[in-house]
Amino acid sequence: MKSTYLTNLLLLVVAVLLVWLMTESKVADSAYITDKIQAAQVNQITILRHDQQSIHLQRDQQWRLSQPVNVRANQTRINLLLSLLQQPVHQQIPVTQTTDLAEFGLQQPDLSLVFNEYHFAFGDTEPLSEYRYILHDQQIYLVNDDISPLLGASASSFVDNRLLDPASKITALHLPELQNQKVQQQYAALSIIQQNDSWHSTPQNYPQDKLLALLQNWQQAYAMQVVILSNAETIARDEQEVTIKLTDNTQRNFVVSHSEEGLTLTDHQQQLQYLFPATIIPALFSINE
């Protein structure tokens, strides 16, 4: 009887211990890489890359790429970077005097991410789980990594794909004449301006709803790809340009290049080139009658 009692007591102790270990494992697994900063508190991001130019992003009223060029940033990419702060930690290893950082690929890391003043160095992946070793504040964390490919991408990847800032509305639009000899398609030059809360176009005046539809297409234009130009190029006199005036008293000028393959709009002032599919040309350069 006494033996049975002791056996049951031992089993109870083992069961309690297992529950405690499972609880501790869940708590550890749900801990984040840091509790010193939240995503909403980040206003500066720096990406450091070995043998590559650093990328700097800054938030004022909105996120902007500040180096290598000063332009609006892609908010989706910013959110992906900030997601590091919400990644659960699967293992935590304190860094001591005997820790061999090279074992984790952290002796001279190729990629580092800085949120404000908080530094995160990216090392190798753990072979079995493929989680990433990340060094932060004298601790090595093992976390799921979705962002290191983005850290190694070009600065162009962080530029907003939207042609225009949604906060600024078009007040005037000037389109050049476009002609494609291969498909015998021609689009006439057109200017649209706002006067006394109504829209007027020249040389031919179209109904308000037609003009508004064309303006909306430009306001919402979203490029497949944006490329940062390495050097400001000289604009030839015969190049066709789109001119857009906005409510924030700024003006955007885009040099137009088009073919059967696609449409390219180049803003030399901002050193940006926006690439669109050819199918968008009628929506941006013609009135749907």
Tab-separated table of N, CA, C and O in Angstrom, residues 43-148:
chain	number	residue	atom	x	y	z
A	43	ASN	N	11.814	55.693	-35.370
A	43	ASN	CA	11.743	56.784	-36.339
A	43	ASN	C	12.970	56.877	-37.239
A	43	ASN	O	13.025	57.717	-38.124
A	44	GLN	N	13.950	55.996	-36.984
A	44	GLN	CA	15.123	55.925	-37.846
A	44	GLN	C	15.522	54.465	-38.032
A	44	GLN	O	15.562	53.703	-37.067
A	45	ILE	N	15.809	54.093	-39.269
A	45	ILE	CA	16.251	52.739	-39.588
A	45	ILE	C	17.501	52.842	-40.465
A	45	ILE	O	17.520	53.597	-41.442
A	46	THR	N	18.520	52.087	-40.089
A	46	THR	CA	19.743	52.031	-40.892
A	46	THR	C	20.051	50.570	-41.204
A	46	THR	O	20.010	49.720	-40.312
A	47	ILE	N	20.346	50.301	-42.452
A	47	ILE	CA	20.745	48.962	-42.885
A	47	ILE	C	22.224	49.026	-43.250
A	47	ILE	O	22.622	49.774	-44.151
A	48	LEU	N	23.027	48.259	-42.526
A	48	LEU	CA	24.468	48.221	-42.762
A	48	LEU	C	24.797	46.933	-43.492
A	48	LEU	O	24.433	45.844	-43.043
A	49	ARG	N	25.514	47.047	-44.617
A	49	ARG	CA	25.854	45.890	-45.440
A	49	ARG	C	27.345	45.891	-45.715
A	49	ARG	O	27.922	46.934	-46.038
A	50	HIS	N	27.966	44.744	-45.579
A	50	HIS	CA	29.399	44.609	-45.819
A	50	HIS	C	29.706	44.861	-47.297
A	50	HIS	O	29.100	44.263	-48.182
A	51	ASP	N	30.624	45.798	-47.546
A	51	ASP	CA	31.067	46.140	-48.904
A	51	ASP	C	29.944	46.711	-49.762
A	51	ASP	O	30.010	46.673	-51.000
A	52	GLN	N	28.884	47.231	-49.153
A	52	GLN	CA	27.817	47.893	-49.898
A	52	GLN	C	27.439	49.190	-49.193
A	52	GLN	O	27.685	49.360	-48.001
A	53	GLN	N	26.831	50.096	-49.958
A	53	GLN	CA	26.414	51.360	-49.378
A	53	GLN	C	25.286	51.144	-48.369
A	53	GLN	O	24.384	50.342	-48.580
A	54	SER	N	25.364	51.881	-47.268
A	54	SER	CA	24.318	51.787	-46.238
A	54	SER	C	23.026	52.418	-46.743
A	54	SER	O	23.036	53.290	-47.623
A	55	ILE	N	21.926	51.966	-46.182
A	55	ILE	CA	20.605	52.511	-46.506
A	55	ILE	C	20.039	53.147	-45.245
A	55	ILE	O	20.019	52.525	-44.184
A	56	HIS	N	19.578	54.393	-45.369
A	56	HIS	CA	19.004	55.108	-44.223
A	56	HIS	C	17.555	55.463	-44.520
A	56	HIS	O	17.235	55.988	-45.601
A	57	LEU	N	16.700	55.187	-43.559
A	57	LEU	CA	15.284	55.530	-43.667
A	57	LEU	C	14.897	56.351	-42.439
A	57	LEU	O	15.369	56.081	-41.335
A	58	GLN	N	14.028	57.330	-42.647
A	58	GLN	CA	13.649	58.213	-41.547
A	58	GLN	C	12.161	58.514	-41.614
A	58	GLN	O	11.593	58.686	-42.698
A	59	ARG	N	11.560	58.597	-40.442
A	59	ARG	CA	10.125	58.893	-40.372
A	59	ARG	C	9.904	60.273	-39.790
A	59	ARG	O	10.391	60.600	-38.709
A	60	ASP	N	9.180	61.094	-40.535
A	60	ASP	CA	8.702	62.370	-40.026
A	60	ASP	C	7.183	62.270	-40.006
A	60	ASP	O	6.611	61.663	-39.116
A	61	GLN	N	6.527	62.823	-41.008
A	61	GLN	CA	5.091	62.571	-41.145
A	61	GLN	C	4.851	61.235	-41.847
A	61	GLN	O	3.815	60.606	-41.676
A	62	GLN	N	5.825	60.823	-42.646
A	62	GLN	CA	5.782	59.523	-43.311
A	62	GLN	C	7.215	59.025	-43.459
A	62	GLN	O	8.171	59.771	-43.284
A	63	TRP	N	7.351	57.740	-43.762
A	63	TRP	CA	8.679	57.169	-43.923
A	63	TRP	C	9.279	57.609	-45.249
A	63	TRP	O	8.611	57.621	-46.289
A	64	ARG	N	10.568	57.987	-45.206
A	64	ARG	CA	11.299	58.395	-46.392
A	64	ARG	C	12.663	57.707	-46.422
A	64	ARG	O	13.240	57.413	-45.369
A	65	LEU	N	13.103	57.436	-47.617
A	65	LEU	CA	14.468	56.982	-47.822
A	65	LEU	C	15.343	58.232	-47.840
A	65	LEU	O	15.102	59.142	-48.630
A	66	SER	N	16.334	58.323	-46.955
A	66	SER	CA	17.164	59.526	-46.881
A	66	SER	C	18.554	59.327	-47.476
A	66	SER	O	19.257	60.297	-47.746
A	67	GLN	N	18.966	58.092	-47.672
A	67	GLN	CA	20.236	57.786	-48.331
A	67	GLN	C	20.096	56.437	-49.032
A	67	GLN	O	19.556	55.497	-48.444
A	68	PRO	N	20.451	56.345	-50.304
A	68	PRO	CA	21.252	57.250	-51.130
A	68	PRO	C	20.490	58.398	-51.781
A	68	PRO	O	21.105	59.308	-52.325
A	69	VAL	N	19.151	58.379	-51.796
A	69	VAL	CA	18.357	59.490	-52.314
A	69	VAL	C	17.279	59.817	-51.296
A	69	VAL	O	16.942	58.998	-50.430
A	70	ASN	N	16.723	61.020	-51.417
A	70	ASN	CA	15.683	61.458	-50.479
A	70	ASN	C	14.327	61.395	-51.174
A	70	ASN	O	13.929	62.329	-51.880
A	71	VAL	N	13.619	60.268	-50.983
A	71	VAL	CA	12.325	60.041	-51.630
A	71	VAL	C	11.408	59.280	-50.673
A	71	VAL	O	11.847	58.757	-49.650
A	72	ARG	N	10.114	59.211	-51.022
A	72	ARG	CA	9.166	58.463	-50.213
A	72	ARG	C	9.548	56.989	-50.165
A	72	ARG	O	9.976	56.416	-51.165
A	73	ALA	N	9.359	56.378	-48.996
A	73	ALA	CA	9.710	54.971	-48.820
A	73	ALA	C	8.487	54.083	-48.991
A	73	ALA	O	7.335	54.519	-48.848
A	74	ASN	N	8.753	52.824	-49.272
A	74	ASN	CA	7.716	51.809	-49.425
A	74	ASN	C	7.291	51.323	-48.035
A	74	ASN	O	8.064	50.655	-47.347
A	75	GLN	N	6.067	51.650	-47.629
A	75	GLN	CA	5.611	51.338	-46.274
A	75	GLN	C	5.542	49.835	-46.021
A	75	GLN	O	5.791	49.370	-44.906
A	76	THR	N	5.228	49.053	-47.038
A	76	THR	CA	5.168	47.599	-46.880
A	76	THR	C	6.531	47.041	-46.505
A	76	THR	O	6.653	46.169	-45.630
A	77	ARG	N	7.591	47.551	-47.145
A	77	ARG	CA	8.940	47.095	-46.836
A	77	ARG	C	9.358	47.553	-45.426
A	77	ARG	O	10.056	46.825	-44.718
A	78	ILE	N	8.951	48.742	-45.054
A	78	ILE	CA	9.248	49.240	-43.702
A	78	ILE	C	8.611	48.326	-42.661
A	78	ILE	O	9.242	47.942	-41.664
A	79	ASN	N	7.347	47.971	-42.869
A	79	ASN	CA	6.641	47.096	-41.926
A	79	ASN	C	7.324	45.735	-41.815
A	79	ASN	O	7.358	45.138	-40.732
A	80	LEU	N	7.868	45.245	-42.929
A	80	LEU	CA	8.568	43.969	-42.906
A	80	LEU	C	9.828	44.073	-42.046
A	80	LEU	O	10.133	43.160	-41.263
A	81	LEU	N	10.560	45.158	-42.155
A	81	LEU	CA	11.742	45.360	-41.310
A	81	LEU	C	11.350	45.405	-39.835
A	81	LEU	O	11.986	44.773	-38.986
A	82	LEU	N	10.302	46.154	-39.538
A	82	LEU	CA	9.871	46.320	-38.149
A	82	LEU	C	9.320	45.028	-37.547
A	82	LEU	O	9.263	44.892	-36.319
A	83	SER	N	8.940	44.079	-38.400
A	83	SER	CA	8.395	42.814	-37.891
A	83	SER	C	9.424	42.032	-37.087
A	83	SER	O	9.061	41.125	-36.331
A	84	LEU	N	10.696	42.371	-37.227
A	84	LEU	CA	11.735	41.702	-36.426
A	84	LEU	C	11.448	41.854	-34.935
A	84	LEU	O	11.713	40.932	-34.144
A	85	LEU	N	10.902	42.990	-34.551
A	85	LEU	CA	10.634	43.257	-33.136
A	85	LEU	C	9.519	42.382	-32.579
A	85	LEU	O	9.353	42.301	-31.354
A	86	GLN	N	8.754	41.731	-33.458
A	86	GLN	CA	7.646	40.883	-33.020
A	86	GLN	C	7.917	39.406	-33.269
A	86	GLN	O	7.004	38.575	-33.120
A	87	GLN	N	9.148	39.069	-33.622
A	87	GLN	CA	9.478	37.670	-33.862
A	87	GLN	C	9.744	36.954	-32.536
A	87	GLN	O	10.550	37.421	-31.734
A	88	PRO	N	9.083	35.818	-32.269
A	88	PRO	CA	9.356	35.063	-31.041
A	88	PRO	C	10.788	34.546	-31.010
A	88	PRO	O	11.345	34.161	-32.036
A	89	VAL	N	11.376	34.544	-29.828
A	89	VAL	CA	12.729	34.024	-29.644
A	89	VAL	C	12.651	32.545	-29.288
A	89	VAL	O	11.973	32.160	-28.332
A	90	HIS	N	13.346	31.702	-30.035
A	90	HIS	CA	13.315	30.264	-29.810
A	90	HIS	C	14.485	29.786	-28.939
A	90	HIS	O	14.426	28.698	-28.374
A	91	GLN	N	15.507	30.598	-28.869
A	91	GLN	CA	16.641	30.275	-28.002
A	91	GLN	C	17.421	31.559	-27.735
A	91	GLN	O	17.494	32.443	-28.597
A	92	GLN	N	17.980	31.646	-26.535
A	92	GLN	CA	18.753	32.826	-26.157
A	92	GLN	C	20.082	32.387	-25.549
A	92	GLN	O	20.110	31.567	-24.635
A	93	ILE	N	21.167	32.925	-26.077
A	93	ILE	CA	22.508	32.522	-25.643
A	93	ILE	C	23.264	33.767	-25.170
A	93	ILE	O	23.543	34.657	-25.985
A	94	PRO	N	23.622	33.857	-23.901
A	94	PRO	CA	24.382	35.009	-23.420
A	94	PRO	C	25.785	35.020	-24.030
A	94	PRO	O	26.407	33.977	-24.214
A	95	VAL	N	26.268	36.209	-24.376
A	95	VAL	CA	27.620	36.359	-24.897
A	95	VAL	C	28.570	36.612	-23.724
A	95	VAL	O	28.399	37.556	-22.962
A	96	THR	N	29.558	35.722	-23.584
A	96	THR	CA	30.564	35.860	-22.528
A	96	THR	C	31.944	36.000	-23.170
A	96	THR	O	32.078	36.011	-24.393
A	97	GLN	N	32.960	36.072	-22.313
A	97	GLN	CA	34.325	36.209	-22.818
A	97	GLN	C	34.777	34.977	-23.592
A	97	GLN	O	35.683	35.054	-24.420
A	98	THR	N	34.151	33.860	-23.332
A	98	THR	CA	34.541	32.613	-24.012
A	98	THR	C	33.671	32.302	-25.222
A	98	THR	O	33.899	31.302	-25.902
A	99	THR	N	32.682	33.130	-25.500
A	99	THR	CA	31.799	32.881	-26.635
A	99	THR	C	32.530	33.112	-27.952
A	99	THR	O	33.145	34.168	-28.159
A	100	ASP	N	32.468	32.127	-28.822
A	100	ASP	CA	33.080	32.248	-30.147
A	100	ASP	C	32.015	32.764	-31.126
A	100	ASP	O	31.197	31.995	-31.630
A	101	LEU	N	32.021	34.072	-31.404
A	101	LEU	CA	31.013	34.666	-32.285
A	101	LEU	C	31.094	34.110	-33.707
A	101	LEU	O	30.086	34.049	-34.415
A	102	ALA	N	32.299	33.697	-34.121
A	102	ALA	CA	32.461	33.136	-35.463
A	102	ALA	C	31.643	31.861	-35.641
A	102	ALA	O	31.217	31.530	-36.754
A	103	GLU	N	31.397	31.157	-34.542
A	103	GLU	CA	30.606	29.929	-34.596
A	103	GLU	C	29.175	30.213	-35.058
A	103	GLU	O	28.506	29.349	-35.625
A	104	PHE	N	28.714	31.436	-34.819
A	104	PHE	CA	27.346	31.824	-35.174
A	104	PHE	C	27.325	32.765	-36.393
A	104	PHE	O	26.268	33.300	-36.730
A	105	GLY	N	28.472	32.963	-37.022
A	105	GLY	CA	28.541	33.878	-38.161
A	105	GLY	C	28.427	35.325	-37.753
A	105	GLY	O	27.992	36.176	-38.548
A	106	LEU	N	28.829	35.635	-36.513
A	106	LEU	CA	28.641	36.979	-35.969
A	106	LEU	C	29.961	37.691	-35.654
A	106	LEU	O	29.949	38.765	-35.049
A	107	GLN	N	31.076	37.100	-36.055
A	107	GLN	CA	32.364	37.752	-35.810
A	107	GLN	C	32.476	39.039	-36.644
A	107	GLN	O	32.842	40.091	-36.140
A	108	GLN	N	32.131	38.929	-37.918
A	108	GLN	CA	32.077	40.075	-38.826
A	108	GLN	C	30.813	39.939	-39.672
A	108	GLN	O	30.862	39.526	-40.834
A	109	PRO	N	29.669	40.274	-39.107
A	109	PRO	CA	28.394	40.058	-39.803
A	109	PRO	C	28.292	40.878	-41.089
A	109	PRO	O	28.736	42.024	-41.140
A	110	ASP	N	27.707	40.255	-42.107
A	110	ASP	CA	27.521	40.940	-43.392
A	110	ASP	C	26.353	41.918	-43.349
A	110	ASP	O	26.341	42.902	-44.093
A	111	LEU	N	25.361	41.630	-42.499
A	111	LEU	CA	24.156	42.456	-42.450
A	111	LEU	C	23.851	42.869	-41.012
A	111	LEU	O	23.924	42.042	-40.096
A	112	SER	N	23.506	44.125	-40.843
A	112	SER	CA	23.067	44.620	-39.540
A	112	SER	C	21.908	45.578	-39.741
A	112	SER	O	21.828	46.271	-40.766
A	113	LEU	N	21.028	45.608	-38.775
A	113	LEU	CA	19.849	46.468	-38.821
A	113	LEU	C	19.819	47.300	-37.548
A	113	LEU	O	19.973	46.762	-36.448
A	114	VAL	N	19.625	48.615	-37.691
A	114	VAL	CA	19.625	49.512	-36.534
A	114	VAL	C	18.291	50.234	-36.473
A	114	VAL	O	17.908	50.937	-37.421
A	115	PHE	N	17.560	50.041	-35.374
A	115	PHE	CA	16.334	50.779	-35.091
A	115	PHE	C	16.661	51.858	-34.065
A	115	PHE	O	16.983	51.533	-32.916
A	116	ASN	N	16.585	53.119	-34.460
A	116	ASN	CA	17.045	54.217	-33.589
A	116	ASN	C	18.484	53.929	-33.173
A	116	ASN	O	19.363	53.880	-34.001
A	117	GLU	N	18.723	53.654	-31.883
A	117	GLU	CA	20.085	53.324	-31.439
A	117	GLU	C	20.258	51.848	-31.115
A	117	GLU	O	21.320	51.430	-30.620
A	118	TYR	N	19.261	51.022	-31.416
A	118	TYR	CA	19.313	49.597	-31.081
A	118	TYR	C	19.824	48.802	-32.279
A	118	TYR	O	19.235	48.821	-33.360
A	119	HIS	N	20.916	48.075	-32.050
A	119	HIS	CA	21.653	47.408	-33.120
A	119	HIS	C	21.379	45.904	-33.115
A	119	HIS	O	21.453	45.255	-32.076
A	120	PHE	N	21.100	45.336	-34.310
A	120	PHE	CA	20.842	43.904	-34.469
A	120	PHE	C	21.733	43.387	-35.598
A	120	PHE	O	21.583	43.798	-36.755
A	121	ALA	N	22.654	42.491	-35.259
A	121	ALA	CA	23.565	41.919	-36.252
A	121	ALA	C	23.068	40.538	-36.664
A	121	ALA	O	22.723	39.707	-35.811
A	122	PHE	N	23.046	40.264	-37.974
A	122	PHE	CA	22.522	39.015	-38.517
A	122	PHE	C	23.671	38.051	-38.801
A	122	PHE	O	24.601	38.387	-39.545
A	123	GLY	N	23.584	36.849	-38.226
A	123	GLY	CA	24.608	35.834	-38.425
A	123	GLY	C	24.129	34.706	-39.307
A	123	GLY	O	23.290	34.895	-40.197
A	124	ASP	N	24.646	33.495	-39.046
A	124	ASP	CA	24.277	32.314	-39.828
A	124	ASP	C	22.911	31.790	-39.391
A	124	ASP	O	22.308	32.277	-38.427
A	125	THR	N	22.436	30.762	-40.100
A	125	THR	CA	21.213	30.079	-39.701
A	125	THR	C	21.571	28.770	-39.006
A	125	THR	O	22.584	28.136	-39.318
A	126	GLU	N	20.717	28.369	-38.069
A	126	GLU	CA	20.878	27.090	-37.381
A	126	GLU	C	20.459	25.981	-38.353
A	126	GLU	O	19.376	26.061	-38.952
A	127	PRO	N	21.292	24.968	-38.592
A	127	PRO	CA	21.061	23.999	-39.676
A	127	PRO	C	19.715	23.282	-39.613
A	127	PRO	O	19.077	23.083	-40.655
A	128	LEU	N	19.277	22.856	-38.436
A	128	LEU	CA	18.058	22.053	-38.349
A	128	LEU	C	16.795	22.902	-38.501
A	128	LEU	O	15.920	22.602	-39.312
A	129	SER	N	16.689	23.963	-37.716
A	129	SER	CA	15.473	24.787	-37.729
A	129	SER	C	15.504	25.848	-38.817
A	129	SER	O	14.448	26.359	-39.216
A	130	GLU	N	16.694	26.197	-39.291
A	130	GLU	CA	16.916	27.284	-40.247
A	130	GLU	C	16.532	28.639	-39.667
A	130	GLU	O	16.301	29.598	-40.408
A	131	TYR	N	16.457	28.721	-38.340
A	131	TYR	CA	16.281	30.011	-37.692
A	131	TYR	C	17.601	30.779	-37.752
A	131	TYR	O	18.676	30.199	-37.902
A	132	ARG	N	17.523	32.107	-37.625
A	132	ARG	CA	18.693	32.965	-37.761
A	132	ARG	C	19.261	33.349	-36.391
A	132	ARG	O	18.520	33.641	-35.453
A	133	TYR	N	20.598	33.357	-36.294
A	133	TYR	CA	21.264	33.874	-35.107
A	133	TYR	C	21.389	35.395	-35.246
A	133	TYR	O	21.937	35.897	-36.229
A	134	ILE	N	20.862	36.118	-34.256
A	134	ILE	CA	20.916	37.580	-34.280
A	134	ILE	C	21.524	38.071	-32.972
A	134	ILE	O	21.063	37.696	-31.883
A	135	LEU	N	22.540	38.882	-33.082
A	135	LEU	CA	23.236	39.421	-31.916
A	135	LEU	C	22.655	40.784	-31.559
A	135	LEU	O	22.596	41.688	-32.394
A	136	HIS	N	22.240	40.910	-30.294
A	136	HIS	CA	21.696	42.178	-29.812
A	136	HIS	C	21.945	42.298	-28.315
A	136	HIS	O	21.600	41.394	-27.548
A	137	ASP	N	22.569	43.381	-27.921
A	137	ASP	CA	22.763	43.700	-26.509
A	137	ASP	C	23.422	42.545	-25.740
A	137	ASP	O	22.936	42.118	-24.687
A	138	GLN	N	24.513	42.038	-26.308
A	138	GLN	CA	25.309	40.976	-25.686
A	138	GLN	C	24.518	39.679	-25.470
A	138	GLN	O	24.813	38.898	-24.571
A	139	GLN	N	23.524	39.479	-26.329
A	139	GLN	CA	22.765	38.232	-26.328
A	139	GLN	C	22.633	37.756	-27.771
A	139	GLN	O	22.456	38.572	-28.687
A	140	ILE	N	22.730	36.435	-27.960
A	140	ILE	CA	22.489	35.858	-29.276
A	140	ILE	C	21.104	35.222	-29.257
A	140	ILE	O	20.812	34.359	-28.420
A	141	TYR	N	20.249	35.671	-30.170
A	141	TYR	CA	18.875	35.182	-30.231
A	141	TYR	C	18.689	34.323	-31.477
A	141	TYR	O	19.222	34.645	-32.548
A	142	LEU	N	17.929	33.259	-31.336
A	142	LEU	CA	17.585	32.405	-32.467
A	142	LEU	C	16.137	32.688	-32.839
A	142	LEU	O	15.215	32.414	-32.064
A	143	VAL	N	15.927	33.298	-34.025
A	143	VAL	CA	14.579	33.716	-34.424
A	143	VAL	C	14.306	33.324	-35.871
A	143	VAL	O	15.238	33.090	-36.658
A	144	ASN	N	13.037	33.268	-36.208
A	144	ASN	CA	12.633	33.049	-37.594
A	144	ASN	C	12.948	34.319	-38.387
A	144	ASN	O	12.605	35.416	-37.977
A	145	ASP	N	13.626	34.161	-39.508
A	145	ASP	CA	14.102	35.316	-40.263
A	145	ASP	C	13.425	35.403	-41.624
A	145	ASP	O	13.628	34.554	-42.485
A	146	ASP	N	12.621	36.467	-41.823
A	146	ASP	CA	11.983	36.715	-43.111
A	146	ASP	C	12.553	37.946	-43.803
A	146	ASP	O	12.137	38.270	-44.917
A	147	ILE	N	13.475	38.636	-43.148
A	147	ILE	CA	13.853	39.950	-43.665
A	147	ILE	C	15.278	40.065	-44.185
A	147	ILE	O	15.599	41.050	-44.850
A	148	SER	N	16.151	39.096	-43.891
A	148	SER	CA	17.540	39.249	-44.337
A	148	SER	C	17.675	39.377	-45.863
A	148	SER	O	18.549	40.124	-46.327
